[in-house]
Short mmCIF file of C-alpha atoms and ligand atoms in Angstrom, two decimals:
data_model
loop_
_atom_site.label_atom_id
_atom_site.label_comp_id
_atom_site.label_asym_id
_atom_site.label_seq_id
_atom_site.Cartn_x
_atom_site.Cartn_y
_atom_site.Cartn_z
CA UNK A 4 -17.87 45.25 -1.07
CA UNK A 5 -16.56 45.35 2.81
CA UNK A 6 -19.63 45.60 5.81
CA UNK A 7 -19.17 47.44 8.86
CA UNK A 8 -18.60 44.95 11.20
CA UNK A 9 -15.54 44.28 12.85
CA UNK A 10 -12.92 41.59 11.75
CA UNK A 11 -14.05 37.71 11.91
CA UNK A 12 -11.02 37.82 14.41
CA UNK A 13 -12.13 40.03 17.11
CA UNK A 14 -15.77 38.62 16.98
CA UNK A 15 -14.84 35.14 18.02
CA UNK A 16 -12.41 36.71 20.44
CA UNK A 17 -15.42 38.42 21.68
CA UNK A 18 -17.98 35.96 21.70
CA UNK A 19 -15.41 33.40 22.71
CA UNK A 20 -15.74 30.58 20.11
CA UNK A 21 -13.01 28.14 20.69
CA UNK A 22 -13.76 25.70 17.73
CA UNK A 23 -15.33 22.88 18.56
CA UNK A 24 -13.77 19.58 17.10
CA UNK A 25 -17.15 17.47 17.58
CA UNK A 26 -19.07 19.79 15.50
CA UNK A 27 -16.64 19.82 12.23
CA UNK A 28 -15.87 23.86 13.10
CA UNK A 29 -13.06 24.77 11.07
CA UNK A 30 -13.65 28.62 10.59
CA UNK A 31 -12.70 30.70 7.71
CA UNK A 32 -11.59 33.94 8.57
CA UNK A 33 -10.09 35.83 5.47
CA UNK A 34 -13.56 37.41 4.12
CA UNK A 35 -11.63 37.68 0.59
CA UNK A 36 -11.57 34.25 0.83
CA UNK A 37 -15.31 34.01 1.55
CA UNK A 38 -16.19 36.50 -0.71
CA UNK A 39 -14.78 34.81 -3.88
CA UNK A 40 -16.71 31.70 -2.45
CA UNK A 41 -19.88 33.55 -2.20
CA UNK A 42 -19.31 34.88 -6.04
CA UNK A 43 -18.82 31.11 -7.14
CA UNK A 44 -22.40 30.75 -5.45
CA UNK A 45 -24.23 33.19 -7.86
CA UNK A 46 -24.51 36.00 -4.68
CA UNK A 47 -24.34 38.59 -6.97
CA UNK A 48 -27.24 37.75 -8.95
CA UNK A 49 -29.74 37.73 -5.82
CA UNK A 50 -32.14 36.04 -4.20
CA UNK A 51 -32.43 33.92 -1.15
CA UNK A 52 -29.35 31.68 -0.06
CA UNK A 53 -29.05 29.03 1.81
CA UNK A 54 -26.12 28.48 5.02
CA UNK A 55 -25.70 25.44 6.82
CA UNK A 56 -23.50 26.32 9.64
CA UNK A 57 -22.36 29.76 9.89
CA UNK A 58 -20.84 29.65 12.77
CA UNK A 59 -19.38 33.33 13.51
CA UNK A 60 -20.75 34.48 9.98
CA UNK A 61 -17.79 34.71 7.43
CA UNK A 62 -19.79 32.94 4.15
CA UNK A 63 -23.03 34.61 5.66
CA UNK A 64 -21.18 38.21 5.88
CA UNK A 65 -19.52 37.47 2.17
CA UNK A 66 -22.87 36.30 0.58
CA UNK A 67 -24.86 39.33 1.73
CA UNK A 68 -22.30 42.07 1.06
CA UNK A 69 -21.83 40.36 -2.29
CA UNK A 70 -26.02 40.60 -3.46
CA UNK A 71 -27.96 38.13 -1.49
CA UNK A 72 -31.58 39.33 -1.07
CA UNK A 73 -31.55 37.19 1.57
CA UNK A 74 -29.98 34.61 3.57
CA UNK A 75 -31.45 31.91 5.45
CA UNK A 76 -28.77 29.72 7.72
CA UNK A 77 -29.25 27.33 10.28
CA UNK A 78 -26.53 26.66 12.65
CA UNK A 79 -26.55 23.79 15.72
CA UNK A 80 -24.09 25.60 18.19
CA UNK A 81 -26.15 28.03 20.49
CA UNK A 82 -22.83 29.93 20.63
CA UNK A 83 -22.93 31.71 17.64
CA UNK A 84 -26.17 33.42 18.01
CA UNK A 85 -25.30 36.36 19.18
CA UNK A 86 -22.60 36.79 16.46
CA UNK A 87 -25.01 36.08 13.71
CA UNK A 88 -27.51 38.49 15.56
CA UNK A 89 -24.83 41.29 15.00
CA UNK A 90 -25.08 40.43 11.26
CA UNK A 91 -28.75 40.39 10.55
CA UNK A 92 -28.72 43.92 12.67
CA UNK A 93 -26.39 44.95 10.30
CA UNK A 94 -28.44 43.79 7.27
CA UNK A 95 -32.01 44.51 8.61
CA UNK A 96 -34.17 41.75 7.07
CA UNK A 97 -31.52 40.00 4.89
CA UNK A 98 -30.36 37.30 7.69
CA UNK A 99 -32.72 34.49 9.21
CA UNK A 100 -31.09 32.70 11.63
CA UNK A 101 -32.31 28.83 12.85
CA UNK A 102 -30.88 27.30 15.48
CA UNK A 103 -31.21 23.47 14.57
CA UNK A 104 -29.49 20.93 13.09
CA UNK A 105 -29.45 20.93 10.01
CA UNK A 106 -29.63 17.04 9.09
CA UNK A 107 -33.02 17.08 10.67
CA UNK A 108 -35.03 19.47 9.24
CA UNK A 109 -37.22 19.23 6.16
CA UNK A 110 -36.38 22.06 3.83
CA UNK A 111 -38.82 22.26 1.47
CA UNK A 112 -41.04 23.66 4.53
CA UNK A 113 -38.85 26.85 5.82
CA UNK A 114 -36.91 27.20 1.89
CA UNK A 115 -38.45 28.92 -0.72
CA UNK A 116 -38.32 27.12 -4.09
CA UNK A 117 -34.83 27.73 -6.06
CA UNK A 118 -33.08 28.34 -3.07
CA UNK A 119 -29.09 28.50 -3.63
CA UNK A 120 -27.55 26.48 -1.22
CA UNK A 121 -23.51 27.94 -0.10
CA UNK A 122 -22.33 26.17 3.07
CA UNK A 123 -18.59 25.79 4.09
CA UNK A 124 -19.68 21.99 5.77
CA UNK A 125 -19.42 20.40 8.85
CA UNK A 126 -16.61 17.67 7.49
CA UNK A 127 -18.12 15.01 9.83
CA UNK A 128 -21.80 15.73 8.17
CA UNK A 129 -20.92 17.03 4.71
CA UNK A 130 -21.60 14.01 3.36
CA UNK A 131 -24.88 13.10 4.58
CA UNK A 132 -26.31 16.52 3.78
CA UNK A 133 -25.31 15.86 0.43
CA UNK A 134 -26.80 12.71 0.20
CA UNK A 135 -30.48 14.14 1.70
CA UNK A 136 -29.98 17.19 -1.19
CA UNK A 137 -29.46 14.47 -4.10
CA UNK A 138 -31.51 11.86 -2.98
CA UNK A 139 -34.77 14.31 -1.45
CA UNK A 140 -34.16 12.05 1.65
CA UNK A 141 -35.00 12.95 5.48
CA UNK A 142 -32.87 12.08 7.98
CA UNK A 143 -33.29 11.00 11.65
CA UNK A 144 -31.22 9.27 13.44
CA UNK A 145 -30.43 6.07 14.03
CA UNK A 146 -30.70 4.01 18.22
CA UNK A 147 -26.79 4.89 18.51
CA UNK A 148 -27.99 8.74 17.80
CA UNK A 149 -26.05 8.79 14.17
CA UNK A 150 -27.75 10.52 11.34
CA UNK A 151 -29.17 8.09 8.57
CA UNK A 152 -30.95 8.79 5.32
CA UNK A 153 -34.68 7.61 4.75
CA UNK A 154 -35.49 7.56 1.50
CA UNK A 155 -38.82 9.31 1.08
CA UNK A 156 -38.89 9.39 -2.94
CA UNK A 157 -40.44 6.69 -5.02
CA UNK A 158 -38.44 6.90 -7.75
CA UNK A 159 -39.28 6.57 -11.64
CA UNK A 160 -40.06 3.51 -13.43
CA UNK A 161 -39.38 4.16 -16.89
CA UNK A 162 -42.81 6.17 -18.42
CA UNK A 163 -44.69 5.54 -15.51
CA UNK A 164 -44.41 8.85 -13.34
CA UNK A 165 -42.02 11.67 -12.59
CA UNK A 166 -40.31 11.51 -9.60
CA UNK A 167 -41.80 13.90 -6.83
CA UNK A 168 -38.23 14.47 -5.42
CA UNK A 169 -37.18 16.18 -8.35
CA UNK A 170 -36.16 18.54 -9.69
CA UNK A 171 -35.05 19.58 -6.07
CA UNK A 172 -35.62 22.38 -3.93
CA UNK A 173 -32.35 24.13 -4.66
CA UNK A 174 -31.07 25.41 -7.56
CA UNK A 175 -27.64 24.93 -7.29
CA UNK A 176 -25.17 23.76 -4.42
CA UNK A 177 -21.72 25.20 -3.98
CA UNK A 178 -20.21 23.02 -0.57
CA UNK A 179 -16.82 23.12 1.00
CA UNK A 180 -15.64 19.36 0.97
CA UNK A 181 -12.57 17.50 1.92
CA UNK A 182 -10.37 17.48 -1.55
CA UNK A 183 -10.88 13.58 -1.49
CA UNK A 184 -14.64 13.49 -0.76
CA UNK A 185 -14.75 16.36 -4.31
CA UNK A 186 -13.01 13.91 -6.30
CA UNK A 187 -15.41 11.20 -5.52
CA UNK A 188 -18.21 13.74 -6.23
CA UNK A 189 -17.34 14.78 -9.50
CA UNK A 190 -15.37 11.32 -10.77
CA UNK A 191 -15.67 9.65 -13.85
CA UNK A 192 -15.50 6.05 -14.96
CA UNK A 193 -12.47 4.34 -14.95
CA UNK A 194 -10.86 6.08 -12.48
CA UNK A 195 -9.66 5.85 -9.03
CA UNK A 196 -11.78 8.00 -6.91
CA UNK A 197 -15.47 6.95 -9.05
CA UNK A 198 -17.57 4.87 -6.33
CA UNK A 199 -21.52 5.54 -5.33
CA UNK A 200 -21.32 9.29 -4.84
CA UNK A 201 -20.34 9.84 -8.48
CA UNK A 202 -22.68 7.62 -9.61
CA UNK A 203 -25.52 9.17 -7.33
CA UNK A 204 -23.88 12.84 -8.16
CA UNK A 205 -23.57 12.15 -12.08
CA UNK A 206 -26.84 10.91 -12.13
CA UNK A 207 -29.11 13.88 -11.03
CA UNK A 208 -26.48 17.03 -11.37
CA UNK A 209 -23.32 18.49 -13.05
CA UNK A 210 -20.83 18.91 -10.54
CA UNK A 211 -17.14 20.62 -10.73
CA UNK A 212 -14.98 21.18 -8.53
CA UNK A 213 -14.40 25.24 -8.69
CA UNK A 214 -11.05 25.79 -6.45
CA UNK A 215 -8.79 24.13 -3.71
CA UNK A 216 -8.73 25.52 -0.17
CA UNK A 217 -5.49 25.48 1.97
CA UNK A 218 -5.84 24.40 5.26
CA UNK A 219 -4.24 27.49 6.39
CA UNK A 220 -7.18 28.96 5.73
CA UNK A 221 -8.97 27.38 8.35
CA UNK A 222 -8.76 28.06 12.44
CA UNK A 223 -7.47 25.70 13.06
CA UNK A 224 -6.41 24.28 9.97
CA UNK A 225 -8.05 20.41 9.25
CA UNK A 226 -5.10 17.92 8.12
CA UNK A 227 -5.77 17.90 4.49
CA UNK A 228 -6.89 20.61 1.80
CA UNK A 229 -10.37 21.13 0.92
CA UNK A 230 -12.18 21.92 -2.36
CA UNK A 231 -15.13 23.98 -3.69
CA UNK A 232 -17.91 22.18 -5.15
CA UNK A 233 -20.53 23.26 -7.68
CA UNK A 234 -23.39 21.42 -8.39
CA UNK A 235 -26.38 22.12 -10.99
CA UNK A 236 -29.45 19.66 -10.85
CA UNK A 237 -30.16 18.17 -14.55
CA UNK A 238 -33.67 18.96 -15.26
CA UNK A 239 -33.71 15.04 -15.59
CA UNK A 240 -31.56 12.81 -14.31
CA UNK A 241 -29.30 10.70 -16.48
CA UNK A 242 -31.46 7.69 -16.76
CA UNK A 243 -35.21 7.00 -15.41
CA UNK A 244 -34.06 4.58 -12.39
CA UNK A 245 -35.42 4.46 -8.45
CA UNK A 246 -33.38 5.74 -6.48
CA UNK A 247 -33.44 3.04 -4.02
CA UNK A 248 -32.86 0.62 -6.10
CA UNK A 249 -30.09 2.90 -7.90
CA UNK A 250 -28.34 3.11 -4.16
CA UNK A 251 -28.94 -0.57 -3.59
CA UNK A 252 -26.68 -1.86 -6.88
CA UNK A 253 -24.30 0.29 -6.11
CA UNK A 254 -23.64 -0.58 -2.93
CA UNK A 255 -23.26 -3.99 -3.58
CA UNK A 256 -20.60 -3.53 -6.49
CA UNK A 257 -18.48 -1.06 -5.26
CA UNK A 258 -19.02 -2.73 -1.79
CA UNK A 259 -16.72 -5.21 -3.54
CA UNK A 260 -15.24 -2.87 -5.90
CA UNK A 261 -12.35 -5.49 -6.77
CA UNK A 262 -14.58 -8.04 -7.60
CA UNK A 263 -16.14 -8.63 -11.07
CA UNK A 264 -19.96 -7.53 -10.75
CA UNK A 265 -21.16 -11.34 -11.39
CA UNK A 266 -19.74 -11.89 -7.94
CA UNK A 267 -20.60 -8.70 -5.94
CA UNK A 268 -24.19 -8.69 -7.34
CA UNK A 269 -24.86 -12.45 -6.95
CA UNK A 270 -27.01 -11.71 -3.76
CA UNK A 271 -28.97 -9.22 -6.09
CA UNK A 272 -29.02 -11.90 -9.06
CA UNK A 273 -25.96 -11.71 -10.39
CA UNK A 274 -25.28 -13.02 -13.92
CA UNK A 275 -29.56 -12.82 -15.17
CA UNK A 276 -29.30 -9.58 -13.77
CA UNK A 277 -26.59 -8.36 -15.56
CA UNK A 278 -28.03 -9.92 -18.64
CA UNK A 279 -31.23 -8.87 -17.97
CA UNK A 280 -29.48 -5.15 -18.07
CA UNK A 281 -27.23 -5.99 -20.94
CA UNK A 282 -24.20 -5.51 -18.60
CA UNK A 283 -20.64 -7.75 -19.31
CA UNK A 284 -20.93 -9.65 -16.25
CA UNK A 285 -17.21 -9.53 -15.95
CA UNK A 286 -17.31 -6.45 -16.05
CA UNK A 287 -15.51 -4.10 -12.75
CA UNK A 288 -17.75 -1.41 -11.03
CA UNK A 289 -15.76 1.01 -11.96
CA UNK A 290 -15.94 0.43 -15.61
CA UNK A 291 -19.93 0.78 -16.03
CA UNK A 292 -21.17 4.90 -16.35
CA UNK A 293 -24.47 6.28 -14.44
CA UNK A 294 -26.60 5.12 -17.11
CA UNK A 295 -26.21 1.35 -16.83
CA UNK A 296 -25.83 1.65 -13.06
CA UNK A 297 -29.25 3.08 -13.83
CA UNK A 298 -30.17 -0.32 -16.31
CA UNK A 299 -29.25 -2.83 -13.20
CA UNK A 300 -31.41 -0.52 -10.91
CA UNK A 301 -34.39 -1.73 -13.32
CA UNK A 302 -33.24 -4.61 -13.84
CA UNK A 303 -34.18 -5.46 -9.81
CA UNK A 304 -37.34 -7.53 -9.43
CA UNK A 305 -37.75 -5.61 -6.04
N1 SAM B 409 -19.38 28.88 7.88
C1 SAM B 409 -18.34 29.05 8.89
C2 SAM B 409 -17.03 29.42 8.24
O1 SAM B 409 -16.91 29.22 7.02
O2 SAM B 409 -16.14 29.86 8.94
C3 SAM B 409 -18.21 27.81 9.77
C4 SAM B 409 -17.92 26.54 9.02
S1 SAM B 409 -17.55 25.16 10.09
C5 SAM B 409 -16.65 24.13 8.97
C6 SAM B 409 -19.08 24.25 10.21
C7 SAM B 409 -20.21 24.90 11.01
O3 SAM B 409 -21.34 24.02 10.98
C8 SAM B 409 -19.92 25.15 12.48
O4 SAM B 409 -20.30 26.46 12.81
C9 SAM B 409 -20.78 24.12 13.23
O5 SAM B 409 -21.21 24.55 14.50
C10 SAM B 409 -21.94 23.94 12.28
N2 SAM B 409 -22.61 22.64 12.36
C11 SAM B 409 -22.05 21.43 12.62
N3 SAM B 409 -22.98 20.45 12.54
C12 SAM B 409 -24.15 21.06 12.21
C13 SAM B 409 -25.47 20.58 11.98
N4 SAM B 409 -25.75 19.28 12.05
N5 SAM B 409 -26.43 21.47 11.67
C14 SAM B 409 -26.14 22.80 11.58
N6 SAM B 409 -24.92 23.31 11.78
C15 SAM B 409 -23.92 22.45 12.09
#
């Protein structure tokens, strides 16, 4: 189903929205295009969605003419206000507009529970909003003014308690990513592209990736194609592990990914630890699945 409003076009020719390069704004203008996005994200079965960066409104416009009850969507550049105003006038009470950044806020206070998440991503934050969704992380930044993760979560110890982080807010994600930054997501053992987000991904949700993007899509087009992402939380995640721990093994091994893991874990204990874990301690980073990244995570004295 079309709205009424006028082509994506003549709205940022209106509201004169020059992309800007420093906040990741690659728009997509063909609302067919957004539309078959906004399907992928479930907008046709209801409820409340949730946009990070709108910017003029093409995924917003797609996911409420497509069944959104509602959709909530934060976006950092003041610029596209009045745009998105147009939109929630044209979809009285559907469209709730916050003008923030997004790596900043906590979401479990302005989301309702099983919120959908749909968001075409800022490429130079896509990553780290990820990262906060899997891991229930805040973010601030850091003294050069770069967004970080915190980890907030404590984690589970095996049969000791569940972990208050999950399962998540959201009840599914489907993101806009660079191609290559997809394949890590959804990579498997023994392959190329598997590093810490598939283990991290793998661990907590299944993730696909749904379709490819051309970058003539995009005004103006980025310099490689882009994918669509789906991801479903597990109700549990692979393997009881903390999470901090979980993030701490695996950067060490695939910080070295090369290296056989009795030498990139050795500051973390190497060979008892990967005994401890009943891990092959010759063993390559890439050749050990979620579940006994999970084992070294409690194999960690601290
Ligand atoms: N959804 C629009 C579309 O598909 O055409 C715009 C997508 S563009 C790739 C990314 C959008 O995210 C831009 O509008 C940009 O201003 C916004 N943005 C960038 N960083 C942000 C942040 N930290 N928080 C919220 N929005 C952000």
């Amino acid at each position: 189903m079309s709205d009424s409003l006028p082509p994506l076009r003549d709205v940022i020719a209106s509201y004169d929205l020059a992309a800007k390069k420093s906040l990741g704004q690659n728009f997509l203008l063909d609302l067919n295009l957004t539309r078959k996005i906004a399907r992928a994200a479930g907008a046709a079965e209801g409820g409340t969605f949730y946009e990070v960066g709108p910017g003029p409104g093409g995924l917003t416009r797609a996911l409420l003419s497509e069944g959104a009850g509602k959709v909530i969507a934060v976006e950092r550049d003041q610029r596209c206000l009045p745009a998105l105003g147009d939109i929630a006038a044209a979809y009285p009470g559907q469209l709730e507009i916050i003008n923030a950044d997004a790596l900043s806020l906590d979401e479990r206070e302005i989301l309702p529970p099983g919120v959908r998440i749909a968001s075409n991503l800022p490429y130079n934050v896509g990553t780290a909003l990820l990262i906060k969704w899997l891991t229930g992380a805040s973010t601030s930044k850091n003294a050069e003014g770069n967004s970080q993760c915190e980890q907030t979560g404590a984690g589970l110890r095996p049969g000791v308690r569940p972990n208050k982080n999950w399962p998540p807010f959201w009840s599914s994600l489907t993101l806009m990513f660079q191609r290559e930054v997809a394949e890590r997501i959804i990579a498997k053992p023994d392959s190329e592209h598997y590093g810490r987000l598939s283990v991290l991904a793998g661990w907590r949700t299944k993730a696909k990736i749904l379709f490819d993007v051309n970058r003539s899509a995009f005004v103006p087009p980025p310099s490689v194609t882009s994918s669509i992402v789906r991801l479903d939380p597990l109700a549990e995640p692979v393997a009881p592990a903390d999470i901090r721990r979980l993030e701490r093994v695996t950067a060490a091994a695939f910080g070295q990914r090369r290296k056989m893991l009795r030498h990139s874990l050795k500051p973390l204990g190497g060979e008892a630890l990967l005994e401890k874990a009943g891990i092959d301690p010759t063993a390559r980073p890439e050749q050990l699945n979620v579940a006994q990244f999970a084992a070294l995570a409690n194999a960690l004295n601290n």
